[in-house]
Coordinates of C-alpha atoms in Angstrom, one line a residue:
X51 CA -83.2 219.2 145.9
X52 CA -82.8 217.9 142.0
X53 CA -80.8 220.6 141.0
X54 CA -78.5 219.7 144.2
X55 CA -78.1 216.0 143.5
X56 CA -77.3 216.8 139.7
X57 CA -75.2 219.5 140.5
X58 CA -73.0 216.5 142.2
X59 CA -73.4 213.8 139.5
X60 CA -69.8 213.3 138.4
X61 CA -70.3 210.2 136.2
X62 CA -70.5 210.6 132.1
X63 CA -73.5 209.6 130.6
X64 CA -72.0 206.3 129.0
X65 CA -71.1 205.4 132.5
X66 CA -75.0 206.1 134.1
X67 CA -75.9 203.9 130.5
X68 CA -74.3 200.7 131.3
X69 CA -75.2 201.1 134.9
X70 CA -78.8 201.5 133.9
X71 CA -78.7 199.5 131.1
X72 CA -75.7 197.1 132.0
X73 CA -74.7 194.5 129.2
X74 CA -73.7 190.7 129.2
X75 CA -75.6 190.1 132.9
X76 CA -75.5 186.8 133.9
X77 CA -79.1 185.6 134.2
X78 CA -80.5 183.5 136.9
X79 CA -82.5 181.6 134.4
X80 CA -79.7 181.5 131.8
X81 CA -78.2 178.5 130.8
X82 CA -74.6 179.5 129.9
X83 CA -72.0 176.7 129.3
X84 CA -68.6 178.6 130.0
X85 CA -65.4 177.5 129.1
X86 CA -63.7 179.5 131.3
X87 CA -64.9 180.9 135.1
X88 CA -62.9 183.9 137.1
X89 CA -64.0 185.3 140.2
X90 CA -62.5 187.7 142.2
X91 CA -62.9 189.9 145.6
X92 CA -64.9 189.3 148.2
X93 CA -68.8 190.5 150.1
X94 CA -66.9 191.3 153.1
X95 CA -64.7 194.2 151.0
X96 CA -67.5 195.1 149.6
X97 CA -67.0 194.2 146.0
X98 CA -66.9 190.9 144.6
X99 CA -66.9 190.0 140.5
X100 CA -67.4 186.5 138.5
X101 CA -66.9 187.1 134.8
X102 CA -67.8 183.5 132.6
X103 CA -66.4 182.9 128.9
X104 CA -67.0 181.1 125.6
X105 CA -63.6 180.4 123.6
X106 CA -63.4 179.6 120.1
X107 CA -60.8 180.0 117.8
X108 CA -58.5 181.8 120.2
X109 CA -61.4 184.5 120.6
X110 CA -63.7 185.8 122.9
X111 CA -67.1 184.6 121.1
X112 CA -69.3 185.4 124.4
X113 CA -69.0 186.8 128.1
X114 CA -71.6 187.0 131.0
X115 CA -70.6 188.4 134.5
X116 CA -72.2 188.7 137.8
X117 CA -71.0 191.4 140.5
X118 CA -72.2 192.9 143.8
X119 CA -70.6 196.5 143.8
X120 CA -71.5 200.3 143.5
X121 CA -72.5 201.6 140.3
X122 CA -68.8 202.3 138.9
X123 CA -68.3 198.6 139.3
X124 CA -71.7 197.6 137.5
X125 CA -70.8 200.0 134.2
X126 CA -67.0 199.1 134.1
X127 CA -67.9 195.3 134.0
X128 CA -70.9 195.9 131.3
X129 CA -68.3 198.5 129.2
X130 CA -65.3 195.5 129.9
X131 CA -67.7 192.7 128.5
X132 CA -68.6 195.3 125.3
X133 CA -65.0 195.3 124.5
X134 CA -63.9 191.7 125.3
X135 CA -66.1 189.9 123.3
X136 CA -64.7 189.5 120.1
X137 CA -60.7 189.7 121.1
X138 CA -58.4 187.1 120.8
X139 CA -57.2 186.2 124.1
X140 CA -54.2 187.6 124.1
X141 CA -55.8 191.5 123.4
X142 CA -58.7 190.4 126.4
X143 CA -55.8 189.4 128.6
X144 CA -54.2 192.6 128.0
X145 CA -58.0 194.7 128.5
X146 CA -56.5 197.4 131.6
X147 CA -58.3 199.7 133.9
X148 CA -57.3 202.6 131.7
X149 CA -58.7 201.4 128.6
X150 CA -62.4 200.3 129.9
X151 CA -62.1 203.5 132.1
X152 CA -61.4 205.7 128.7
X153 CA -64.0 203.7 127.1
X154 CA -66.7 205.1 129.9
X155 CA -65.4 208.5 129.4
X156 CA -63.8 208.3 132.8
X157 CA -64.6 207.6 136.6
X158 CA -63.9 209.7 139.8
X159 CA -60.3 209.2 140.8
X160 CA -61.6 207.4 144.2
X161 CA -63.5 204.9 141.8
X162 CA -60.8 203.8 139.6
X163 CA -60.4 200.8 141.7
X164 CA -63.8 199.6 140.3
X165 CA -62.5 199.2 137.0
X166 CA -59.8 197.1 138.3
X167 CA -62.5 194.1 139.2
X168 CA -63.6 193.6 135.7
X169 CA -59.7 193.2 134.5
X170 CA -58.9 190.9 137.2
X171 CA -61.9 188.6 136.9
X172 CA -61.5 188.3 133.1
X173 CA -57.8 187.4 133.0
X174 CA -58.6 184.9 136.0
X175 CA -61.4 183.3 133.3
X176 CA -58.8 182.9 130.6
X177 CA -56.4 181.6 133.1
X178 CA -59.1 178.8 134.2
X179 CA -59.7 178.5 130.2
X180 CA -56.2 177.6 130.1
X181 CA -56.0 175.6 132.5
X182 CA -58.7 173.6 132.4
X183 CA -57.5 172.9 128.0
X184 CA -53.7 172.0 129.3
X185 CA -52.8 174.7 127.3
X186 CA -50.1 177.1 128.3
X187 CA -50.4 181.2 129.5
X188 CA -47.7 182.5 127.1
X189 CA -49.9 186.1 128.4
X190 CA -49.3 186.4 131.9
X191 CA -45.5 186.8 131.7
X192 CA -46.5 189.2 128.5
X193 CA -48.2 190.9 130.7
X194 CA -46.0 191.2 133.7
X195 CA -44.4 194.9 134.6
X196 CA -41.4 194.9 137.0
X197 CA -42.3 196.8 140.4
X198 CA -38.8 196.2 142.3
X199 CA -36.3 196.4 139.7
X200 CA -33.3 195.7 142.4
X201 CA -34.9 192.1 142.8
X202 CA -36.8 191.7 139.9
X203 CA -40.0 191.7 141.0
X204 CA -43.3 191.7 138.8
X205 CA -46.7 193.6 139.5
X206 CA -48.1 189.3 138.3
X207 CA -45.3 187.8 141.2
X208 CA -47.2 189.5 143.6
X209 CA -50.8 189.4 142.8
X210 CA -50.0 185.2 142.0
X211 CA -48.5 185.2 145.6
X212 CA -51.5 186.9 147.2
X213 CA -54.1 185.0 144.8
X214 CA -53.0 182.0 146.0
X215 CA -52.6 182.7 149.7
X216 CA -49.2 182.5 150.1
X217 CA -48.6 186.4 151.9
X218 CA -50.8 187.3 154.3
X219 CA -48.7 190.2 155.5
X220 CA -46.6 193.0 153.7
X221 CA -44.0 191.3 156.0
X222 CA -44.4 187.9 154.6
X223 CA -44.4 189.6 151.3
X224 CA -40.9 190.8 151.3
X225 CA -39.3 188.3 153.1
X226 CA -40.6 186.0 150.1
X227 CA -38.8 187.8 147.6
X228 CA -37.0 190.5 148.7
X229 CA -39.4 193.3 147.4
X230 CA -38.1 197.1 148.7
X231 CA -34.9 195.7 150.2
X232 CA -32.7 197.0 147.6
X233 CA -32.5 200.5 147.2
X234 CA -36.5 201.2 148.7
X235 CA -37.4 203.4 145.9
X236 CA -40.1 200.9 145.3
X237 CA -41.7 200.4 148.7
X238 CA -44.4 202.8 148.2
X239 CA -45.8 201.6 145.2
X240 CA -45.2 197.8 146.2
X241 CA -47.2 198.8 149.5
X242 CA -50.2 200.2 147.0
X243 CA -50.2 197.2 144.9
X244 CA -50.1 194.8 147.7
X245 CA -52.9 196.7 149.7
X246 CA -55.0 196.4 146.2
X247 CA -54.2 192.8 145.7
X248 CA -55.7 191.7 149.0
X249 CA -58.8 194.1 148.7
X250 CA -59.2 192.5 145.1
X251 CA -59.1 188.8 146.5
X252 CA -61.0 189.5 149.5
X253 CA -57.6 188.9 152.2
X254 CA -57.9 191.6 153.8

């Protein structure tokens, strides 16, 4: 029975590390004055993700962060906070999937999407940082990458839209800005982002 189980254990050890020894936890009984608060996703998807920072300086001085997911979830948020803490905002806003995902050693393609959380909920803390100072996001546009080049359409144009509830429906989505009407190339990855975007903030 062991020998089964470990014979299907496709996690690295750093990965079954910070899931068994996760960093940067939010404690119940902790007393953490954050500057800045993200949360995305949602219990009904499954997966939901509150990341909390301390600024100073432009940097990253401390991070605590709370989820309810699967394991993959639980060691890319611990291995996100490892690497966050310490960057300037501008190098934390730009923290992607791939690089806490290299950082673990890898996940299982069908648990990429787990690292995804951790990047989401972290920009959306620096955004509230942001917000919260008056200060503007000179990031996000950094940040942007075009997905319907006909129209000129960003990956952050359609997350934004989503985020703040104004699609509902892939529908709604292009009649808003004319995603995949151009030449079409686009409409399959547009339709994978979108689909992502509303598992991420719990629309779905």
């Amino acid at each position: 029975m062991a020998e089964s189980f470990m014979a299907k254990w496709v996690y690295t050890d750093k990965v079954k590390d910070h899931f068994v020894n996760p960093r940067n936890i939010w404690k119940d009984d902790e007393d953490f004055q954050a500057d800045g608060v993200g949360e995305v996703g949602s219990l009904a998807c499954g997966d939901q993700m509150r990341v909390a920072i301390k600024v100073e300086n432009g940097k990253i001085r401390d991070l605590r962060w709370l989820t309810y997911g699967c394991a993959s979830a639980i060691a890319s948020t611990s291995m996100m906070s490892t690497l966050a803490i310490g960057m300037t905002l501008e190098e934390a806003y730009n923290l992607s999937p791939q690089m806490i995902t290299e950082a673990l050693g890898g996940l299982p393609d069908h648990k990429f999407h787990c690292s995804v959380l951790g990047d989401k909920a972290l920009r959306a803390a620096i955004d509230d940082y942001l917000e919260k100072n008056n200060m503007d996001n000179p990031y996000k546009k950094k940040s942007a990458k075009i997905i319907c080049e006909c129209k000129g359409v960003t990956d952050q144009m359609i997350e934004d839209l989503v985020k703040n509830d104004k699609v509902r429906t892939f529908e709604e989505l292009v009649n808003q800005t004319g995603v995949t009407t151009g030449c079409g190339k686009c409409r399959e990855r547009v339709a994978s982002l979108f689909s992502e975007m509303l598992h991420i903030y719990g629309k779905e």
